[in-house]
XYZ file of C-alpha atoms in Angstrom:
670
model
C -210.998 -22.548 -31.095
C -209.750 -26.122 -31.259
C -208.334 -27.495 -34.476
C -211.165 -30.074 -34.859
C -213.868 -27.471 -34.306
C -212.237 -25.052 -36.731
C -211.975 -27.793 -39.329
C -215.661 -28.703 -38.919
C -216.580 -25.036 -39.252
C -214.673 -24.750 -42.547
C -216.323 -27.889 -43.966
C -219.801 -26.752 -43.032
C -219.128 -23.293 -44.459
C -217.968 -24.749 -47.778
C -220.926 -27.122 -47.996
C -223.338 -24.270 -47.369
C -221.564 -22.149 -49.963
C -221.698 -24.911 -52.566
C -225.420 -25.589 -52.026
C -226.247 -21.920 -52.148
C -224.226 -21.411 -55.301
C -225.876 -24.336 -57.129
C -229.329 -23.162 -56.167
C -228.868 -19.544 -57.147
C -226.868 -20.111 -60.314
C -229.446 -22.545 -61.525
C -232.098 -19.868 -61.187
C -229.917 -17.146 -62.692
C -229.110 -15.494 -59.332
C -225.855 -14.252 -57.801
C -223.809 -16.582 -55.648
C -224.218 -15.808 -51.981
C -221.216 -15.627 -49.687
C -220.504 -17.489 -46.535
C -218.472 -15.083 -44.351
C -217.364 -16.035 -40.879
C -216.837 -12.325 -40.237
C -214.420 -12.956 -37.403
C -211.584 -10.962 -39.026
C -209.105 -13.813 -39.216
C -207.084 -14.745 -42.349
C -208.827 -18.122 -42.268
C -212.107 -16.698 -43.483
C -213.859 -19.216 -45.702
C -215.962 -16.748 -47.597
C -216.494 -16.622 -51.303
C -214.583 -13.691 -52.848
C -217.893 -12.667 -54.426
C -219.108 -11.554 -50.989
C -216.630 -8.709 -51.214
C -216.766 -7.955 -54.915
C -213.799 -5.613 -55.327
C -213.497 -6.638 -58.989
C -217.179 -6.022 -59.742
C -220.588 -7.719 -59.298
C -221.373 -11.171 -60.554
C -223.751 -11.456 -63.525
C -227.426 -12.049 -62.777
C -227.802 -14.708 -65.468
C -224.817 -16.937 -66.186
C -226.129 -20.501 -66.300
C -223.640 -23.262 -67.131
C -220.742 -20.797 -67.174
C -217.337 -21.875 -65.856
C -215.692 -19.977 -63.038
C -212.093 -18.696 -63.507
C -209.340 -20.203 -61.399
C -206.191 -18.728 -59.811
C -202.975 -20.429 -60.772
C -200.357 -21.888 -58.501
C -197.623 -19.574 -59.740
C -197.733 -16.896 -57.064
C -194.626 -14.731 -57.258
C -193.393 -11.528 -55.615
C -190.573 -9.192 -56.566
C -188.578 -7.841 -58.176
C -186.276 -9.660 -58.595
C -188.730 -12.596 -58.265
C -186.310 -14.923 -56.533
C -186.850 -17.105 -53.453
C -184.612 -17.787 -50.519
C -183.862 -21.296 -49.279
C -187.060 -21.274 -47.191
C -189.191 -20.587 -50.252
C -189.918 -16.944 -49.354
C -189.892 -14.483 -52.234
C -187.310 -11.757 -51.683
C -188.422 -8.298 -52.846
C -185.738 -5.637 -53.248
C -188.172 -2.788 -52.470
C -191.397 -2.111 -50.560
C -193.611 -1.229 -53.544
C -193.691 -4.929 -54.339
C -195.133 -6.408 -57.537
C -197.312 -9.498 -56.969
C -198.105 -11.993 -59.745
C -200.085 -15.122 -60.422
C -201.484 -16.871 -63.452
C -205.236 -17.155 -64.076
C -207.253 -19.466 -66.353
C -210.860 -19.675 -67.500
C -212.253 -22.867 -69.066
C -214.452 -20.771 -71.354
C -211.449 -18.861 -72.640
C -212.681 -15.638 -71.066
C -210.223 -12.949 -70.050
C -209.952 -12.680 -66.269
C -208.320 -10.642 -63.529
C -207.066 -11.383 -60.049
C -207.826 -9.809 -56.700
C -204.708 -9.697 -54.490
C -204.978 -9.801 -50.727
C -201.955 -9.231 -48.404
C -201.505 -10.179 -44.742
C -198.841 -9.683 -42.130
C -197.378 -12.853 -40.654
C -196.834 -14.015 -37.119
C -193.636 -15.353 -35.578
C -194.300 -18.748 -37.128
C -194.764 -17.248 -40.574
C -198.544 -17.757 -40.692
C -200.936 -15.080 -41.987
C -202.013 -12.777 -39.174
C -203.692 -9.444 -40.035
C -204.915 -8.142 -43.364
C -202.978 -5.188 -44.760
C -205.424 -2.528 -45.906
C -203.945 -1.681 -49.287
C -204.185 1.600 -51.186
C -205.587 1.954 -54.669
C -202.394 2.616 -56.682
C -204.287 4.775 -59.187
C -206.238 7.045 -56.837
C -204.130 6.969 -53.711
C -207.299 6.284 -51.715
C -207.991 3.208 -49.547
C -208.821 0.320 -51.847
C -212.265 -1.310 -51.584
C -212.124 -4.155 -49.061
C -208.388 -3.467 -48.674
C -207.473 -5.478 -51.782
C -206.019 -4.590 -55.186
C -207.445 -5.849 -58.491
C -205.279 -6.458 -61.531
C -206.085 -5.660 -65.137
C -207.754 -8.366 -67.230
C -205.420 -10.810 -68.954
C -206.054 -13.608 -71.442
C -206.809 -17.032 -70.053
C -203.556 -18.682 -68.991
C -201.824 -15.307 -68.710
C -200.148 -13.709 -65.736
C -201.953 -10.995 -63.817
C -200.047 -8.615 -61.580
C -200.413 -5.603 -59.295
C -197.844 -3.287 -57.722
C -198.497 -2.301 -54.124
C -198.441 1.424 -53.533
C -195.344 2.770 -51.765
C -196.027 3.199 -48.057
C -198.400 0.258 -47.630
C -195.652 -2.167 -46.684
C -192.849 -1.855 -44.151
C -189.190 -2.592 -44.860
C -187.554 -5.793 -43.674
C -190.924 -7.501 -43.086
C -192.424 -10.825 -44.149
C -195.945 -10.845 -45.642
C -198.291 -13.446 -47.137
C -200.588 -12.958 -50.122
C -203.209 -14.845 -52.059
C -205.465 -14.282 -55.062
C -208.970 -14.921 -56.356
C -210.091 -14.780 -59.988
C -212.920 -12.904 -61.739
C -213.833 -13.122 -65.439
C -216.169 -10.152 -65.515
C -219.155 -12.352 -64.692
C -218.191 -14.939 -62.103
C -215.799 -15.184 -59.164
C -213.580 -18.027 -58.163
C -215.288 -19.605 -55.167
C -212.081 -19.982 -53.133
C -208.861 -18.117 -52.557
C -205.605 -19.453 -53.882
C -202.988 -20.939 -51.647
C -200.742 -18.531 -49.686
C -197.304 -17.365 -50.795
C -194.886 -15.411 -48.610
C -192.563 -12.568 -49.507
C -190.068 -10.421 -47.621
C -189.361 -6.730 -48.240
C -185.811 -5.482 -48.150
C -184.425 -3.608 -45.175
C -183.033 -0.117 -45.201
C -179.487 0.456 -46.408
C -179.305 3.983 -44.969
C -180.730 5.477 -41.782
C -178.891 8.595 -40.656
C -180.507 10.533 -37.822
C -180.145 14.314 -38.022
C -181.248 17.455 -36.163
C -183.472 20.278 -37.392
C -181.980 22.728 -39.915
C -181.094 26.079 -38.331
C -181.964 28.962 -40.613
C -179.718 31.442 -38.796
C -176.709 29.203 -38.208
C -173.503 31.235 -38.763
C -171.355 30.682 -41.828
C -168.546 28.150 -41.564
C -165.094 29.661 -41.070
C -163.413 27.917 -43.987
C -159.971 29.256 -43.020
C -160.166 27.252 -39.820
C -160.135 23.998 -41.817
C -157.151 24.775 -44.061
C -154.237 22.777 -42.694
C -150.659 23.346 -43.918
C -149.778 21.154 -46.881
C -146.258 19.799 -46.957
C -144.245 20.407 -50.129
C -140.836 19.226 -51.270
C -137.859 21.142 -49.984
C -136.581 23.723 -52.471
C -134.186 22.838 -55.238
C -130.752 24.260 -54.543
C -128.180 25.195 -57.156
C -124.714 26.654 -57.267
C -124.260 30.094 -58.813
C -121.153 32.021 -59.856
C -118.529 32.511 -58.665
C -117.803 28.807 -59.031
C -114.355 27.265 -58.837
C -113.490 23.594 -58.430
C -113.493 22.830 -54.693
C -110.125 21.916 -53.212
C -111.189 20.792 -49.787
C -114.855 20.000 -50.343
C -117.019 17.921 -52.698
C -119.582 19.404 -55.072
C -121.619 16.217 -54.653
C -122.138 17.217 -51.018
C -123.719 20.465 -52.154
C -120.686 22.689 -51.825
C -120.159 25.589 -54.188
C -116.694 27.119 -53.924
C -115.270 30.442 -54.971
C -111.849 31.640 -56.021
C -108.854 30.933 -53.778
C -107.504 34.028 -51.997
C -103.814 33.814 -52.880
C -102.872 36.169 -50.058
C -104.553 34.289 -47.221
C -104.531 30.824 -48.812
C -108.278 30.396 -48.126
C -110.846 29.075 -50.592
C -114.455 30.023 -49.738
C -117.198 27.412 -50.060
C -120.898 27.580 -49.214
C -123.949 25.341 -49.254
C -127.574 25.371 -48.147
C -128.772 22.319 -46.250
C -132.395 21.651 -45.280
C -132.224 21.230 -41.522
C -135.145 20.619 -39.203
C -133.021 19.909 -36.145
C -133.992 21.374 -32.799
C -130.945 23.617 -32.916
C -132.038 25.277 -36.156
C -135.715 25.431 -35.166
C -134.845 27.001 -31.816
C -132.657 29.554 -33.561
C -135.487 30.544 -35.914
C -137.945 30.708 -33.024
C -135.859 32.442 -30.371
C -133.265 34.367 -32.350
C -129.655 34.781 -31.211
C -128.181 33.803 -27.865
C -128.016 37.427 -26.882
C -131.547 38.396 -27.884
C -134.076 35.798 -26.754
C -137.253 37.606 -27.768
C -139.302 35.640 -30.304
C -138.585 36.548 -33.895
C -141.370 38.186 -35.886
C -143.364 35.990 -38.256
C -144.967 37.089 -41.483
C -146.934 33.800 -41.320
C -147.805 32.949 -37.738
C -148.205 29.182 -38.201
C -144.579 28.871 -39.405
C -143.328 28.855 -35.825
C -141.835 25.491 -34.858
C -142.887 23.935 -38.192
C -140.321 21.603 -39.734
C -139.874 21.389 -43.499
C -141.630 23.419 -46.189
C -145.407 23.946 -46.225
C -148.013 26.023 -47.990
C -151.581 27.158 -47.581
C -153.606 28.882 -50.269
C -152.107 32.301 -49.444
C -149.137 31.526 -47.223
C -145.879 29.595 -47.407
C -143.157 28.556 -44.993
C -140.024 27.533 -46.883
C -137.234 25.904 -44.912
C -135.786 25.624 -42.426
C -132.179 25.638 -43.687
C -128.670 25.832 -42.417
C -126.607 28.130 -44.656
C -122.933 27.254 -44.264
C -119.950 29.368 -45.305
C -116.494 27.846 -44.866
C -112.944 28.944 -45.456
C -110.722 26.014 -46.493
C -107.067 26.738 -45.656
C -104.871 25.697 -48.584
C -101.073 25.338 -48.655
C -99.074 24.200 -51.656
C -102.369 23.425 -53.431
C -103.606 21.059 -50.744
C -105.932 21.576 -47.777
C -104.153 21.722 -44.442
C -107.154 20.417 -42.573
C -107.896 23.785 -41.016
C -111.419 25.041 -41.787
C -113.045 28.310 -40.774
C -116.767 27.860 -40.147
C -119.760 30.181 -40.232
C -123.438 29.263 -40.500
C -126.926 30.742 -40.186
C -130.361 29.314 -39.597
C -132.505 30.453 -42.519
C -136.287 30.712 -42.559
C -138.395 32.035 -45.422
C -142.053 33.039 -45.286
C -144.312 34.339 -48.052
C -147.721 35.980 -47.743
C -149.923 36.459 -50.788
C -153.063 38.552 -51.098
C -156.306 37.254 -52.548
C -157.336 40.739 -53.593
C -154.036 42.323 -54.612
C -151.305 41.799 -57.186
C -148.687 42.715 -54.561
C -147.330 40.178 -52.110
C -144.580 39.994 -49.491
C -141.820 37.655 -48.485
C -139.647 37.631 -45.391
C -136.261 36.043 -44.787
C -134.846 35.424 -41.318
C -131.097 34.942 -40.772
C -129.960 33.820 -37.326
C -126.217 33.247 -36.751
C -125.344 29.808 -35.445
C -121.519 29.985 -35.700
C -118.981 32.654 -36.829
C -115.277 31.734 -36.663
C -113.291 34.679 -35.222
C -110.575 34.048 -37.829
C -112.978 35.316 -40.499
C -112.826 38.683 -38.797
C -116.341 39.296 -40.099
C -118.743 37.780 -42.616
C -121.073 39.763 -44.820
C -124.140 38.293 -46.514
C -125.786 39.666 -49.628
C -129.376 38.577 -50.326
C -131.076 38.845 -53.706
C -134.838 38.200 -54.051
C -136.076 37.449 -57.549
C -139.634 37.097 -58.774
C -139.454 35.216 -62.053
C -140.189 36.128 -64.795
C -138.948 39.695 -64.766
C -141.442 40.880 -67.396
C -144.360 39.677 -65.269
C -143.221 40.627 -61.797
C -141.354 43.593 -60.309
C -139.377 43.686 -57.073
C -139.688 46.434 -54.487
C -136.836 47.590 -52.237
C -135.489 45.363 -49.494
C -135.815 46.416 -45.889
C -133.757 44.778 -43.172
C -134.110 44.821 -39.431
C -130.532 44.028 -38.445
C -127.289 44.432 -40.357
C -126.107 41.717 -42.745
C -122.616 41.818 -41.226
C -121.501 39.628 -38.325
C -118.126 39.939 -36.595
C -116.159 37.119 -35.151
C -115.654 39.119 -31.994
C -119.414 39.270 -31.340
C -120.920 36.586 -33.574
C -124.333 36.354 -31.864
C -124.989 40.040 -31.516
C -128.098 40.050 -33.663
C -130.355 38.363 -36.138
C -131.468 39.918 -39.414
C -135.032 39.970 -40.723
C -135.551 41.152 -44.274
C -138.738 41.912 -46.211
C -139.522 42.660 -49.815
C -142.678 43.209 -51.844
C -143.254 41.827 -55.339
C -145.961 42.966 -57.737
C -147.492 41.027 -60.634
C -147.930 43.280 -63.631
C -151.456 41.862 -64.314
C -150.958 42.200 -68.058
C -152.398 38.720 -68.669
C -155.486 37.012 -67.295
C -153.259 34.519 -65.462
C -149.548 33.956 -64.919
C -147.398 31.620 -62.862
C -144.474 33.104 -60.953
C -141.519 31.589 -59.154
C -139.618 33.060 -56.232
C -135.884 32.538 -56.257
C -133.471 33.589 -53.533
C -129.707 33.925 -53.665
C -127.285 34.344 -50.737
C -123.682 35.360 -51.269
C -121.196 35.342 -48.372
C -117.715 36.887 -48.211
C -115.209 38.015 -45.592
C -111.980 40.029 -45.417
C -109.937 36.823 -45.644
C -112.017 34.922 -48.202
C -113.723 35.814 -51.441
C -117.383 35.239 -52.263
C -119.310 31.973 -52.478
C -123.029 31.837 -53.308
C -126.073 29.543 -53.391
C -129.568 29.902 -54.852
C -132.810 28.081 -54.054
C -136.336 27.879 -55.442
C -139.373 26.115 -54.018
C -141.268 24.619 -56.946
C -144.067 23.492 -54.655
C -144.632 27.134 -53.727
C -145.131 28.336 -57.286
C -147.504 31.277 -57.417
C -150.468 31.800 -59.746
C -151.865 35.279 -60.190
C -155.115 35.785 -62.083
C -157.956 38.086 -63.061
C -160.313 35.191 -63.912
C -161.781 34.100 -60.601
C -162.349 37.794 -59.904
C -161.801 40.959 -61.933
C -159.713 42.163 -58.988
C -156.256 40.628 -59.412
C -154.910 38.342 -56.728
C -152.414 35.515 -56.261
C -152.477 32.048 -54.691
C -150.245 29.093 -54.050
C -152.371 27.140 -56.496
C -150.758 23.781 -55.725
C -152.366 23.940 -52.313
C -155.568 21.858 -52.251
C -158.129 23.661 -50.085
C -160.827 21.930 -48.036
C -164.527 22.788 -48.330
C -166.655 22.184 -45.225
C -170.439 22.348 -45.620
C -172.632 24.068 -43.046
C -174.006 21.122 -41.079
C -175.891 23.244 -38.551
C -177.827 24.984 -41.320
C -178.453 22.099 -43.750
C -177.940 18.698 -42.067
C -179.614 16.501 -44.746
C -177.545 17.895 -47.625
C -174.347 17.405 -45.644
C -175.372 13.858 -44.699
C -176.030 13.033 -48.365
C -172.622 14.304 -49.458
C -170.855 12.451 -46.623
C -172.659 9.201 -47.422
C -171.703 9.332 -51.095
C -168.094 10.193 -50.339
C -167.817 7.457 -47.725
C -169.562 4.637 -49.608
C -169.012 5.113 -53.332
C -165.935 3.450 -54.834
C -164.727 6.759 -56.317
C -164.939 8.517 -52.896
C -165.485 11.966 -54.410
C -163.645 14.699 -52.529
C -161.964 12.380 -50.010
C -158.507 13.430 -48.887
C -157.972 10.060 -47.181
C -158.627 8.290 -50.489
C -156.657 10.937 -52.444
C -159.721 11.567 -54.647
C -160.216 15.339 -54.897
C -163.098 17.061 -56.593
C -162.095 19.126 -59.627
C -163.812 22.480 -59.893
C -165.926 23.303 -62.952
C -166.552 27.071 -62.996
C -169.085 28.943 -65.117
C -169.102 28.164 -68.841
C -167.154 31.323 -69.702
C -164.392 30.283 -67.312
C -163.858 26.616 -68.220
C -162.021 25.071 -71.149
C -165.083 23.281 -72.546
C -167.611 26.119 -72.275
C -169.698 23.659 -70.279
C -172.496 25.124 -68.182
C -172.485 23.279 -64.831
C -176.288 23.419 -64.945
C -176.135 21.020 -67.887
C -174.525 18.512 -65.541
C -177.335 19.048 -63.058
C -179.978 18.409 -65.702
C -178.518 14.959 -66.398
C -178.738 13.871 -62.759
C -181.571 16.121 -61.580
C -183.826 17.062 -64.527
C -186.153 20.003 -63.972
C -189.183 18.874 -61.994
C -187.740 15.490 -61.102
C -188.249 15.828 -57.359
C -191.911 16.812 -57.669
C -192.712 14.103 -60.197
C -190.435 11.228 -59.294
C -188.773 12.048 -55.974
C -189.732 10.167 -52.856
C -193.100 11.559 -51.667
C -191.906 11.539 -48.057
C -189.235 14.192 -48.707
C -189.919 16.991 -46.219
C -189.952 20.678 -47.088
C -189.469 23.592 -44.665
C -192.101 26.251 -45.461
C -191.626 27.564 -41.921
C -188.133 28.629 -43.008
C -188.827 29.462 -46.646
C -192.400 30.158 -47.720
C -193.365 28.103 -50.729
C -190.469 25.671 -50.244
C -190.726 22.743 -52.646
C -189.036 19.378 -52.984
C -185.749 19.538 -54.829
C -183.093 17.216 -56.202
C -179.612 17.217 -54.678
C -176.673 15.524 -56.377
C -173.208 14.526 -55.267
C -170.585 14.905 -56.614
C -171.645 18.489 -57.204
C -172.735 19.622 -60.664
C -169.922 22.200 -60.669
C -167.225 19.540 -60.785
C -165.617 17.284 -63.344
C -166.570 14.471 -60.928
C -170.290 15.014 -61.580
C -172.102 12.069 -63.135
C -173.483 14.554 -65.655
C -170.080 15.732 -66.933
C -169.360 14.121 -70.327
C -166.247 11.973 -70.510
C -165.393 13.739 -73.766
C -164.965 16.918 -71.709
C -162.881 15.339 -68.983
C -165.807 13.983 -66.964
C -164.664 11.296 -64.560
C -167.953 9.507 -63.755
C -170.310 9.944 -66.690
C -173.699 8.208 -66.378
C -176.705 8.194 -68.676
C -179.240 9.503 -66.149
C -179.662 10.138 -62.453
C -181.400 6.759 -62.276
C -177.894 5.276 -62.301
C -177.093 6.995 -58.991
C -177.766 5.952 -55.392
C -181.287 7.148 -54.500
C -182.001 8.712 -51.095
C -184.362 11.235 -49.524
C -184.512 13.447 -46.437
C -187.573 13.425 -44.206
C -188.640 14.791 -40.838
C -189.949 11.829 -38.822
C -190.982 14.105 -35.955
C -190.244 17.640 -34.868
C -186.567 17.848 -34.037
C -185.625 14.612 -35.794
C -184.787 14.142 -39.462
C -183.539 11.101 -41.319
C -181.662 10.526 -44.512
C -183.012 7.244 -45.909
C -182.363 5.217 -49.017
C -185.395 5.146 -51.307
C -187.287 1.916 -50.704
C -189.081 2.244 -54.041
C -185.931 0.972 -55.719
C -183.414 -1.772 -55.169
C -180.901 -1.168 -52.392
C -177.683 0.548 -53.438
C -174.969 -1.767 -54.664
C -172.406 0.868 -53.649
C -170.800 0.388 -57.015
C -172.577 3.522 -58.247
C -170.508 6.637 -58.965
C -173.026 9.328 -57.997
C -175.827 10.107 -55.583
C -179.253 11.684 -56.046
C -181.458 12.735 -53.142
C -184.938 14.254 -52.818
C -185.053 16.958 -50.152
C -186.216 20.449 -49.334
C -185.331 22.980 -52.020
C -184.236 25.487 -49.367
C -181.909 22.948 -47.776
C -180.507 21.910 -51.158
C -179.837 25.410 -52.483
C -178.603 26.813 -49.175
C -176.102 24.007 -48.657
C -174.019 25.292 -51.581
C -175.279 28.391 -53.387
C -173.625 31.569 -52.217
C -171.861 29.785 -49.366
C -169.623 27.950 -51.824
C -169.177 30.668 -54.431
C -168.419 33.540 -52.054
C -167.066 31.612 -49.083
C -164.867 29.167 -50.942
C -164.396 29.180 -54.725
C -163.999 32.962 -54.969
C -162.314 33.276 -51.590
C -159.565 30.870 -52.642
C -159.532 31.995 -56.290
C -160.474 28.602 -57.718
C -159.968 28.200 -61.463
C -160.947 25.515 -63.976
C -159.971 21.998 -62.836
C -158.534 23.158 -59.515
C -158.733 20.264 -57.021
C -160.305 20.543 -53.584
C -161.284 18.282 -50.716
C -164.645 18.022 -48.947
C -164.572 17.268 -45.236
C -167.372 16.324 -42.819
C -166.044 16.744 -39.266
C -169.435 16.023 -37.650
C -169.460 12.535 -39.196
C -166.056 11.394 -37.942
C -167.682 8.876 -35.569
C -169.919 7.298 -38.244
C -169.039 3.861 -39.616
C -169.865 3.577 -43.310
C -168.605 0.003 -43.602
C -171.808 -1.605 -42.293
C -174.449 -3.167 -44.543
C -176.891 -0.616 -43.154
C -175.277 2.770 -42.674
C -176.908 3.918 -39.446
C -175.553 6.877 -37.506
C -176.805 9.716 -35.323
C -175.247 13.113 -36.018
C -174.060 14.946 -34.063
C -172.768 12.135 -31.923
C -175.137 11.659 -28.979
């Protein structure tokens, strides 16, 4: 239709409408409607022809019709961009306009919404839903409540009627309970916000196997042991104490003063010695802890430790007339120490490997004496030593053998928990030189034994921070939610890269504050929240669990001091007033085989300054993602106690980029 023809049509339609209205109102009738009926947004029909707000009165002579204002607004936050388009931070948009009636009558407004074309002009009417009934609204429009003349009327569009990241146009018409405004208001445009989160996920697998948590526990490096001199101790004549030397008494007969020291040494020579043994016996040495092989420095896991490697040096300084002659007899051994604890026993084992590196023939022979101590003596007893290989090496055959010694220690389990330290002392002596000794202790490998995490006693290297890995194959949406919160929130809960561990909050009877972790949950996820307030598109899985219902998932977990529900007065790190302060998401199946984790478009987009996350999802997925898997497969397995730190890792999400404005990723990586 040409512009001139369309214009003529509008004028004729309005003239007909005016004449009809004057005639009928004068006789007490109802205003008729001119309706082009062609389905375009340019309809020039009287709103009374589609009386969504109610019928016009049969007798209203000389009454004034109400009028829409020119204050059309959309939001929240009810702000415009530079092009004059209202920017709504959600899809359940609130629309407003003022309305006046010359008679002072209260009036309401009918709100009509259209999509827009590429040029921004109204295109197709959006058939809106009645926000009260959830049913299609009459004529596809929404009617506000009555307001006083000059007041602002508003409606909120039901969630689901509008799409994200889309521009719409709306207009209004007034009704005072008797008469309609004859024309629609001018148009106003608004734009809904786009998604901040769109993570594509596979179907949950009910029978997916449990995650092997041990496979994700990498060795944690600790400081090398502290080394100290022990008696006998005499002032060194040919060596410096500042270099770590501890010297014994001068042998007046031979003129030799013995000195020894223990030097951390990760050189290839020492590592090869500890891996391959002596020159004469090249078979690999036995390992109490298999991952110690070829590992430099000292490391621990939750139940295992590799301490070393070291070079233990024993020297004979030749003295004449009270001064060193410059002649030095040398002997040294590569030293490796391994410790293996038991999660279900108060008895544990350590092994020491001694591999000769050099024995000066002038010593004749060198004998080593090893003492293993489990401190404190009243808490820990030592079993007998057993050695494979003599602790004597001759200068004539210095590389004849290595020596591997083992010893068991047992915690007396008299207390609910104790910390123990392992200390080792080596003393060397020879026929031509008296004894010299050194002792070492690895503080980073301090042991904690307890009967709290389980009534069965057990011991751990409690300074090791274990890593919890959720079962992605079984519960993809819950894992995606936890990853998103860890990656995007400024506190990065559980992130090893950010050095922000989670701190475990056990049952009330096992934590210092007698705090029930469920009380944390109730702050973020009150009972019934998901059913009443959670996103209605959250998908349940009754095919997996009959009667499955929507549930509320939080991260950081309720059983942590990092939970938003944990009071700061009890050591809580991220206390919030309610779960409304958290990032809001939900998990939905968009089609069979494809799930998404979305941000909730009923609220403003996340600022990513929040400190917690709350997500509506299947109750089976939520409970299965942690539940027994965490308690039996992790917290009990690794004997976690109150405030113990741990990491959370998400290996399936390694390819996802959380730095984008919209976090969009497909997992697993396609």
